[in-house]
Amino acid sequence: MALSGHVRRYPGFLAMTLGCLTILYAPLIVVMVYSFNDSLSITRWGGFSLRWYADIFYGTQSAIFQVLNLGGRGDLIVRKGAFPVGNQVDALSAQPGTATETAAVRTNAALPSLAGDWYFGVVNHEETNISYSITARLPNPSGLLVSAEPIQIRSGPIPANAGSNGNFELGLGGVPGEKYQVQFSHSPAGAWTVLTNIVAPPSGAIEFLHRSALSNSSLFYRIEQVP
């Protein structure tokens, strides 16, 4: 006895087929869409970005090395592919005393790729062994190299008074090569105004000057690391 009709004519065939295709391909579509997500989260959209594809073809383009909690005077030296010796280094940090040492490395003409093994050591300036902790980090989802410790005050503040010609000055410590935005406001809860944008030099020292700050009764400042 021959079967009549084609399987595609069976009741519900189209709905079942569409359901199976949805179950099969919907997760793939979600993965494809979120591959352009600037955030690491698979549940929160952080904006469109090609950074993950850039990492595949070009690799990570920056990294940060730090030595913290120094028990004595020490400097940080970093080198790719071999242990750093003498002046054979790719990055170094020589802060005074026991201040945190921070070295940032980025791709450039001489260093087109960061792929490979990295070595870093601590130059001991004491007569006995010193203690310390070490850390290495890659950029966060926003592409920023964030220090393992909060931004530190290095100098000042120099208050705005007659002796400073009404100017306010402050020195902070940041990550070399990263951009920081200094803002001020008349109230902690008020609107913030951008004073200046500063790219931290190789020493990481961020110095900013607010001229004629004395003309205001009170001012509040904050600094943000920005892309």
PDB file of C-alpha atoms in Angstrom:
ATOM      1  CA  MET A   1       0.000   0.000   0.000  1.00  0.00           C
ATOM      2  CA  ALA A   2       1.480   3.345  -1.025  1.00  0.00           C
ATOM      3  CA  LEU A   3       1.627   6.299   1.369  1.00  0.00           C
ATOM      4  CA  SER A   4      -0.378   9.252   0.185  1.00  0.00           C
ATOM      5  CA  GLY A   5       0.977  12.786   0.288  1.00  0.00           C
ATOM      6  CA  HIS A   6       4.388  14.193   1.259  1.00  0.00           C
ATOM      7  CA  VAL A   7       5.773  14.549   4.774  1.00  0.00           C
ATOM      8  CA  ARG A   8       5.750  18.359   4.378  1.00  0.00           C
ATOM      9  CA  ARG A   9       1.977  18.194   4.075  1.00  0.00           C
ATOM     10  CA  TYR A  10       1.520  16.655   7.508  1.00  0.00           C
ATOM     11  CA  PRO A  11      -0.329  18.914   9.975  1.00  0.00           C
ATOM     12  CA  GLY A  12       2.091  20.916  12.174  1.00  0.00           C
ATOM     13  CA  PHE A  13       5.167  20.153  10.047  1.00  0.00           C
ATOM     14  CA  LEU A  14       5.950  23.816   9.344  1.00  0.00           C
ATOM     15  CA  ALA A  15       5.562  24.870  12.988  1.00  0.00           C
ATOM     16  CA  MET A  16       7.727  21.973  14.179  1.00  0.00           C
ATOM     17  CA  THR A  17      10.394  22.779  11.615  1.00  0.00           C
ATOM     18  CA  LEU A  18      10.510  26.463  12.562  1.00  0.00           C
ATOM     19  CA  GLY A  19      10.678  25.532  16.247  1.00  0.00           C
ATOM     20  CA  CYS A  20      13.625  23.181  15.699  1.00  0.00           C
ATOM     21  CA  LEU A  21      15.487  25.760  13.608  1.00  0.00           C
ATOM     22  CA  THR A  22      14.891  28.424  16.275  1.00  0.00           C
ATOM     23  CA  ILE A  23      16.211  26.185  19.045  1.00  0.00           C
ATOM     24  CA  LEU A  24      19.217  25.280  16.900  1.00  0.00           C
ATOM     25  CA  TYR A  25      20.228  28.712  15.586  1.00  0.00           C
ATOM     26  CA  ALA A  26      19.014  31.208  18.223  1.00  0.00           C
ATOM     27  CA  PRO A  27      21.987  30.564  20.586  1.00  0.00           C
ATOM     28  CA  LEU A  28      24.393  30.968  17.668  1.00  0.00           C
ATOM     29  CA  ILE A  29      22.820  34.302  16.731  1.00  0.00           C
ATOM     30  CA  VAL A  30      23.087  35.516  20.350  1.00  0.00           C
ATOM     31  CA  VAL A  31      26.766  34.508  20.470  1.00  0.00           C
ATOM     32  CA  MET A  32      27.419  36.267  17.158  1.00  0.00           C
ATOM     33  CA  VAL A  33      25.711  39.492  18.314  1.00  0.00           C
ATOM     34  CA  TYR A  34      27.488  39.545  21.681  1.00  0.00           C
ATOM     35  CA  SER A  35      30.852  38.993  20.014  1.00  0.00           C
ATOM     36  CA  PHE A  36      30.569  42.713  19.190  1.00  0.00           C
ATOM     37  CA  ASN A  37      29.780  43.599  22.832  1.00  0.00           C
ATOM     38  CA  ASP A  38      32.297  45.926  24.477  1.00  0.00           C
ATOM     39  CA  SER A  39      31.478  44.385  27.869  1.00  0.00           C
ATOM     40  CA  LEU A  40      32.699  41.052  29.210  1.00  0.00           C
ATOM     41  CA  SER A  41      29.166  40.326  30.419  1.00  0.00           C
ATOM     42  CA  ILE A  42      26.900  38.108  28.319  1.00  0.00           C
ATOM     43  CA  THR A  43      23.820  39.649  29.914  1.00  0.00           C
ATOM     44  CA  ARG A  44      24.677  43.358  29.690  1.00  0.00           C
ATOM     45  CA  TRP A  45      25.265  45.248  26.446  1.00  0.00           C
ATOM     46  CA  GLY A  46      28.217  47.596  26.832  1.00  0.00           C
ATOM     47  CA  GLY A  47      28.153  49.120  23.362  1.00  0.00           C
ATOM     48  CA  PHE A  48      29.373  48.051  19.927  1.00  0.00           C
ATOM     49  CA  SER A  49      33.065  47.171  19.697  1.00  0.00           C
ATOM     50  CA  LEU A  50      35.479  45.234  17.492  1.00  0.00           C
ATOM     51  CA  ARG A  51      38.037  44.886  20.299  1.00  0.00           C
ATOM     52  CA  TRP A  52      37.630  41.113  20.656  1.00  0.00           C
ATOM     53  CA  TYR A  53      38.312  40.585  16.961  1.00  0.00           C
ATOM     54  CA  ALA A  54      41.284  42.946  17.195  1.00  0.00           C
ATOM     55  CA  ASP A  55      42.643  40.819  20.050  1.00  0.00           C
ATOM     56  CA  ILE A  56      42.374  37.725  17.854  1.00  0.00           C
ATOM     57  CA  PHE A  57      44.371  39.237  14.991  1.00  0.00           C
ATOM     58  CA  TYR A  58      46.675  41.633  16.857  1.00  0.00           C
ATOM     59  CA  GLY A  59      46.683  40.323  20.432  1.00  0.00           C
ATOM     60  CA  THR A  60      46.679  42.420  23.592  1.00  0.00           C
ATOM     61  CA  GLN A  61      48.159  45.859  22.943  1.00  0.00           C
ATOM     62  CA  SER A  62      48.990  46.889  26.516  1.00  0.00           C
ATOM     63  CA  ALA A  63      49.727  45.458  29.969  1.00  0.00           C
ATOM     64  CA  ILE A  64      50.682  46.741  33.397  1.00  0.00           C
ATOM     65  CA  PHE A  65      53.213  45.335  35.879  1.00  0.00           C
ATOM     66  CA  GLN A  66      53.380  46.500  39.494  1.00  0.00           C
ATOM     67  CA  VAL A  67      55.385  45.908  42.643  1.00  0.00           C
ATOM     68  CA  LEU A  68      53.458  46.785  45.802  1.00  0.00           C
ATOM     69  CA  ASN A  69      54.060  46.701  49.559  1.00  0.00           C
ATOM     70  CA  LEU A  70      57.805  47.120  49.229  1.00  0.00           C
ATOM     71  CA  GLY A  71      59.663  46.381  52.465  1.00  0.00           C
ATOM     72  CA  GLY A  72      62.604  48.509  51.342  1.00  0.00           C
ATOM     73  CA  ARG A  73      63.929  50.561  48.445  1.00  0.00           C
ATOM     74  CA  GLY A  74      63.465  48.721  45.175  1.00  0.00           C
ATOM     75  CA  ASP A  75      62.901  49.395  41.464  1.00  0.00           C
ATOM     76  CA  LEU A  76      60.914  47.419  38.879  1.00  0.00           C
ATOM     77  CA  ILE A  77      62.420  46.211  35.582  1.00  0.00           C
ATOM     78  CA  VAL A  78      60.500  44.380  32.847  1.00  0.00           C
ATOM     79  CA  ARG A  79      61.623  42.572  29.702  1.00  0.00           C
ATOM     80  CA  LYS A  80      60.019  40.389  27.052  1.00  0.00           C
ATOM     81  CA  GLY A  81      61.535  37.001  26.243  1.00  0.00           C
ATOM     82  CA  ALA A  82      64.411  37.104  28.726  1.00  0.00           C
ATOM     83  CA  PHE A  83      65.150  38.141  32.277  1.00  0.00           C
ATOM     84  CA  PRO A  84      65.907  41.879  32.473  1.00  0.00           C
ATOM     85  CA  VAL A  85      69.571  42.610  33.082  1.00  0.00           C
ATOM     86  CA  GLY A  86      71.226  46.036  33.295  1.00  0.00           C
ATOM     87  CA  ASN A  87      69.876  48.305  30.595  1.00  0.00           C
ATOM     88  CA  GLN A  88      68.363  45.405  28.632  1.00  0.00           C
ATOM     89  CA  VAL A  89      64.786  46.160  29.611  1.00  0.00           C
ATOM     90  CA  ASP A  90      61.519  47.004  27.850  1.00  0.00           C
ATOM     91  CA  ALA A  91      60.141  49.022  30.775  1.00  0.00           C
ATOM     92  CA  LEU A  92      61.256  50.196  34.188  1.00  0.00           C
ATOM     93  CA  SER A  93      59.963  52.105  37.183  1.00  0.00           C
ATOM     94  CA  ALA A  94      62.181  53.833  39.748  1.00  0.00           C
ATOM     95  CA  GLN A  95      60.018  55.620  42.298  1.00  0.00           C
ATOM     96  CA  PRO A  96      61.696  56.969  45.436  1.00  0.00           C
ATOM     97  CA  GLY A  97      61.639  55.000  48.671  1.00  0.00           C
ATOM     98  CA  THR A  98      59.040  52.271  49.021  1.00  0.00           C
ATOM     99  CA  ALA A  99      56.440  53.798  46.708  1.00  0.00           C
ATOM    100  CA  THR A 100      54.574  51.415  44.425  1.00  0.00           C
ATOM    101  CA  GLU A 101      56.484  50.706  41.215  1.00  0.00           C
ATOM    102  CA  THR A 102      54.381  50.702  38.035  1.00  0.00           C
ATOM    103  CA  ALA A 103      55.520  49.844  34.509  1.00  0.00           C
ATOM    104  CA  ALA A 104      53.143  49.879  31.529  1.00  0.00           C
ATOM    105  CA  VAL A 105      54.052  48.275  28.199  1.00  0.00           C
ATOM    106  CA  ARG A 106      52.316  48.966  24.901  1.00  0.00           C
ATOM    107  CA  THR A 107      52.787  47.856  21.331  1.00  0.00           C
ATOM    108  CA  ASN A 108      54.793  50.202  19.122  1.00  0.00           C
ATOM    109  CA  ALA A 109      57.088  50.104  16.095  1.00  0.00           C
ATOM    110  CA  ALA A 110      59.877  48.456  18.086  1.00  0.00           C
ATOM    111  CA  LEU A 111      57.471  46.134  19.936  1.00  0.00           C
ATOM    112  CA  PRO A 112      54.667  45.243  17.482  1.00  0.00           C
ATOM    113  CA  SER A 113      53.320  42.404  19.647  1.00  0.00           C
ATOM    114  CA  LEU A 114      53.141  41.639  23.365  1.00  0.00           C
ATOM    115  CA  ALA A 115      52.625  37.920  22.771  1.00  0.00           C
ATOM    116  CA  GLY A 116      55.201  35.754  24.512  1.00  0.00           C
ATOM    117  CA  ASP A 117      56.782  35.384  27.942  1.00  0.00           C
ATOM    118  CA  TRP A 118      57.420  38.430  30.098  1.00  0.00           C
ATOM    119  CA  TYR A 119      59.914  38.568  32.953  1.00  0.00           C
ATOM    120  CA  PHE A 120      60.221  41.200  35.609  1.00  0.00           C
ATOM    121  CA  GLY A 121      62.386  41.632  38.655  1.00  0.00           C
ATOM    122  CA  VAL A 122      62.992  43.955  41.563  1.00  0.00           C
ATOM    123  CA  VAL A 123      66.307  45.765  41.889  1.00  0.00           C
ATOM    124  CA  ASN A 124      67.135  45.753  45.614  1.00  0.00           C
ATOM    125  CA  HIS A 125      68.832  48.926  46.883  1.00  0.00           C
ATOM    126  CA  GLU A 126      69.032  47.669  50.462  1.00  0.00           C
ATOM    127  CA  GLU A 127      71.814  45.656  52.110  1.00  0.00           C
ATOM    128  CA  THR A 128      69.361  42.916  53.105  1.00  0.00           C
ATOM    129  CA  ASN A 129      66.481  41.161  51.381  1.00  0.00           C
ATOM    130  CA  ILE A 130      63.258  43.094  50.985  1.00  0.00           C
ATOM    131  CA  SER A 131      59.669  41.872  50.811  1.00  0.00           C
ATOM    132  CA  TYR A 132      57.149  42.865  48.163  1.00  0.00           C
ATOM    133  CA  SER A 133      54.107  41.658  46.237  1.00  0.00           C
ATOM    134  CA  ILE A 134      53.831  41.586  42.467  1.00  0.00           C
ATOM    135  CA  THR A 135      50.931  41.814  40.030  1.00  0.00           C
ATOM    136  CA  ALA A 136      50.352  41.949  36.280  1.00  0.00           C
ATOM    137  CA  ARG A 137      47.142  43.037  34.571  1.00  0.00           C
ATOM    138  CA  LEU A 138      45.629  43.360  31.117  1.00  0.00           C
ATOM    139  CA  PRO A 139      43.236  46.153  30.097  1.00  0.00           C
ATOM    140  CA  ASN A 140      39.753  46.091  31.617  1.00  0.00           C
ATOM    141  CA  PRO A 141      36.611  45.870  29.403  1.00  0.00           C
ATOM    142  CA  SER A 142      36.867  49.627  28.774  1.00  0.00           C
ATOM    143  CA  GLY A 143      40.424  49.245  27.518  1.00  0.00           C
ATOM    144  CA  LEU A 144      41.970  50.945  30.572  1.00  0.00           C
ATOM    145  CA  LEU A 145      45.070  49.821  32.432  1.00  0.00           C
ATOM    146  CA  VAL A 146      43.881  50.155  36.019  1.00  0.00           C
ATOM    147  CA  SER A 147      46.317  50.184  38.917  1.00  0.00           C
ATOM    148  CA  ALA A 148      45.978  47.626  41.706  1.00  0.00           C
ATOM    149  CA  GLU A 149      45.822  50.498  44.200  1.00  0.00           C
ATOM    150  CA  PRO A 150      43.795  53.738  44.274  1.00  0.00           C
ATOM    151  CA  ILE A 151      45.244  56.936  42.830  1.00  0.00           C
ATOM    152  CA  GLN A 152      47.763  58.286  45.347  1.00  0.00           C
ATOM    153  CA  ILE A 153      48.561  61.907  46.269  1.00  0.00           C
ATOM    154  CA  ARG A 154      52.258  62.491  45.564  1.00  0.00           C
ATOM    155  CA  SER A 155      52.640  66.186  46.294  1.00  0.00           C
ATOM    156  CA  GLY A 156      50.608  69.013  47.722  1.00  0.00           C
ATOM    157  CA  PRO A 157      47.961  70.040  47.803  1.00  0.00           C
ATOM    158  CA  ILE A 158      49.178  73.613  47.559  1.00  0.00           C
ATOM    159  CA  PRO A 159      46.169  75.648  48.749  1.00  0.00           C
ATOM    160  CA  ALA A 160      44.802  78.549  46.794  1.00  0.00           C
ATOM    161  CA  ASN A 161      45.831  81.609  48.803  1.00  0.00           C
ATOM    162  CA  ALA A 162      47.645  84.886  48.354  1.00  0.00           C
ATOM    163  CA  GLY A 163      51.003  83.090  48.510  1.00  0.00           C
ATOM    164  CA  SER A 164      50.112  80.881  45.542  1.00  0.00           C
ATOM    165  CA  ASN A 165      48.559  83.752  43.554  1.00  0.00           C
ATOM    166  CA  GLY A 166      45.143  82.189  44.074  1.00  0.00           C
ATOM    167  CA  ASN A 167      46.102  78.969  42.253  1.00  0.00           C
ATOM    168  CA  PHE A 168      45.419  75.428  43.492  1.00  0.00           C
ATOM    169  CA  GLU A 169      48.004  72.751  42.681  1.00  0.00           C
ATOM    170  CA  LEU A 170      48.081  69.012  43.295  1.00  0.00           C
ATOM    171  CA  GLY A 171      50.286  66.081  42.257  1.00  0.00           C
ATOM    172  CA  LEU A 172      48.958  62.539  41.857  1.00  0.00           C
ATOM    173  CA  GLY A 173      50.315  59.159  40.823  1.00  0.00           C
ATOM    174  CA  GLY A 174      48.814  57.339  37.842  1.00  0.00           C
ATOM    175  CA  VAL A 175      49.594  54.633  35.313  1.00  0.00           C
ATOM    176  CA  PRO A 176      52.111  55.767  32.665  1.00  0.00           C
ATOM    177  CA  GLY A 177      50.441  56.481  29.323  1.00  0.00           C
ATOM    178  CA  GLU A 178      46.884  56.450  30.691  1.00  0.00           C
ATOM    179  CA  LYS A 179      44.558  59.464  30.377  1.00  0.00           C
ATOM    180  CA  TYR A 180      43.057  61.125  33.450  1.00  0.00           C
ATOM    181  CA  GLN A 181      40.375  63.782  33.610  1.00  0.00           C
ATOM    182  CA  VAL A 182      40.419  66.353  36.420  1.00  0.00           C
ATOM    183  CA  GLN A 183      37.032  67.808  37.348  1.00  0.00           C
ATOM    184  CA  PHE A 184      35.872  70.347  39.928  1.00  0.00           C
ATOM    185  CA  SER A 185      32.591  71.379  41.490  1.00  0.00           C
ATOM    186  CA  HIS A 186      31.256  73.796  44.090  1.00  0.00           C
ATOM    187  CA  SER A 187      29.524  70.907  45.868  1.00  0.00           C
ATOM    188  CA  PRO A 188      30.171  67.142  46.096  1.00  0.00           C
ATOM    189  CA  ALA A 189      26.605  66.610  44.901  1.00  0.00           C
ATOM    190  CA  GLY A 190      26.675  69.334  42.281  1.00  0.00           C
ATOM    191  CA  ALA A 191      27.528  69.366  38.582  1.00  0.00           C
ATOM    192  CA  TRP A 192      31.160  68.601  37.747  1.00  0.00           C
ATOM    193  CA  THR A 193      33.159  70.720  35.299  1.00  0.00           C
ATOM    194  CA  VAL A 194      36.119  69.364  33.376  1.00  0.00           C
ATOM    195  CA  LEU A 195      39.280  71.249  34.314  1.00  0.00           C
ATOM    196  CA  THR A 196      41.779  69.400  32.149  1.00  0.00           C
ATOM    197  CA  ASN A 197      42.727  66.051  30.591  1.00  0.00           C
ATOM    198  CA  ILE A 198      46.193  64.707  31.363  1.00  0.00           C
ATOM    199  CA  VAL A 199      48.124  61.744  29.955  1.00  0.00           C
ATOM    200  CA  ALA A 200      50.419  60.402  32.660  1.00  0.00           C
ATOM    201  CA  PRO A 201      54.111  60.586  31.651  1.00  0.00           C
ATOM    202  CA  PRO A 202      56.537  57.630  32.007  1.00  0.00           C
ATOM    203  CA  SER A 203      57.036  58.539  35.668  1.00  0.00           C
ATOM    204  CA  GLY A 204      53.267  58.336  36.261  1.00  0.00           C
ATOM    205  CA  ALA A 205      53.315  61.763  37.965  1.00  0.00           C
ATOM    206  CA  ILE A 206      50.141  63.749  37.245  1.00  0.00           C
ATOM    207  CA  GLU A 207      50.430  67.454  38.035  1.00  0.00           C
ATOM    208  CA  PHE A 208      47.564  69.871  37.577  1.00  0.00           C
ATOM    209  CA  LEU A 209      47.085  73.544  38.311  1.00  0.00           C
ATOM    210  CA  HIS A 210      43.778  75.362  38.739  1.00  0.00           C
ATOM    211  CA  ARG A 211      44.396  79.059  38.208  1.00  0.00           C
ATOM    212  CA  SER A 212      42.390  81.686  40.084  1.00  0.00           C
ATOM    213  CA  ALA A 213      40.762  79.070  42.313  1.00  0.00           C
ATOM    214  CA  LEU A 214      40.880  81.572  45.185  1.00  0.00           C
ATOM    215  CA  SER A 215      37.995  83.516  43.624  1.00  0.00           C
ATOM    216  CA  ASN A 216      35.630  80.673  44.610  1.00  0.00           C
ATOM    217  CA  SER A 217      34.445  80.174  48.204  1.00  0.00           C
ATOM    218  CA  SER A 218      34.925  76.401  48.105  1.00  0.00           C
ATOM    219  CA  LEU A 219      35.835  73.872  45.442  1.00  0.00           C
ATOM    220  CA  PHE A 220      35.855  70.082  45.298  1.00  0.00           C
ATOM    221  CA  TYR A 221      38.028  68.052  42.939  1.00  0.00           C
ATOM    222  CA  ARG A 222      37.906  64.554  41.544  1.00  0.00           C
ATOM    223  CA  ILE A 223      39.951  62.660  38.963  1.00  0.00           C
ATOM    224  CA  GLU A 224      38.762  59.910  36.648  1.00  0.00           C
ATOM    225  CA  GLN A 225      40.648  57.557  34.379  1.00  0.00           C
ATOM    226  CA  VAL A 226      39.130  57.822  30.900  1.00  0.00           C
ATOM    227  CA  PRO A 227      39.663  56.088  27.512  1.00  0.00           C
TER     228      PRO A 227
END
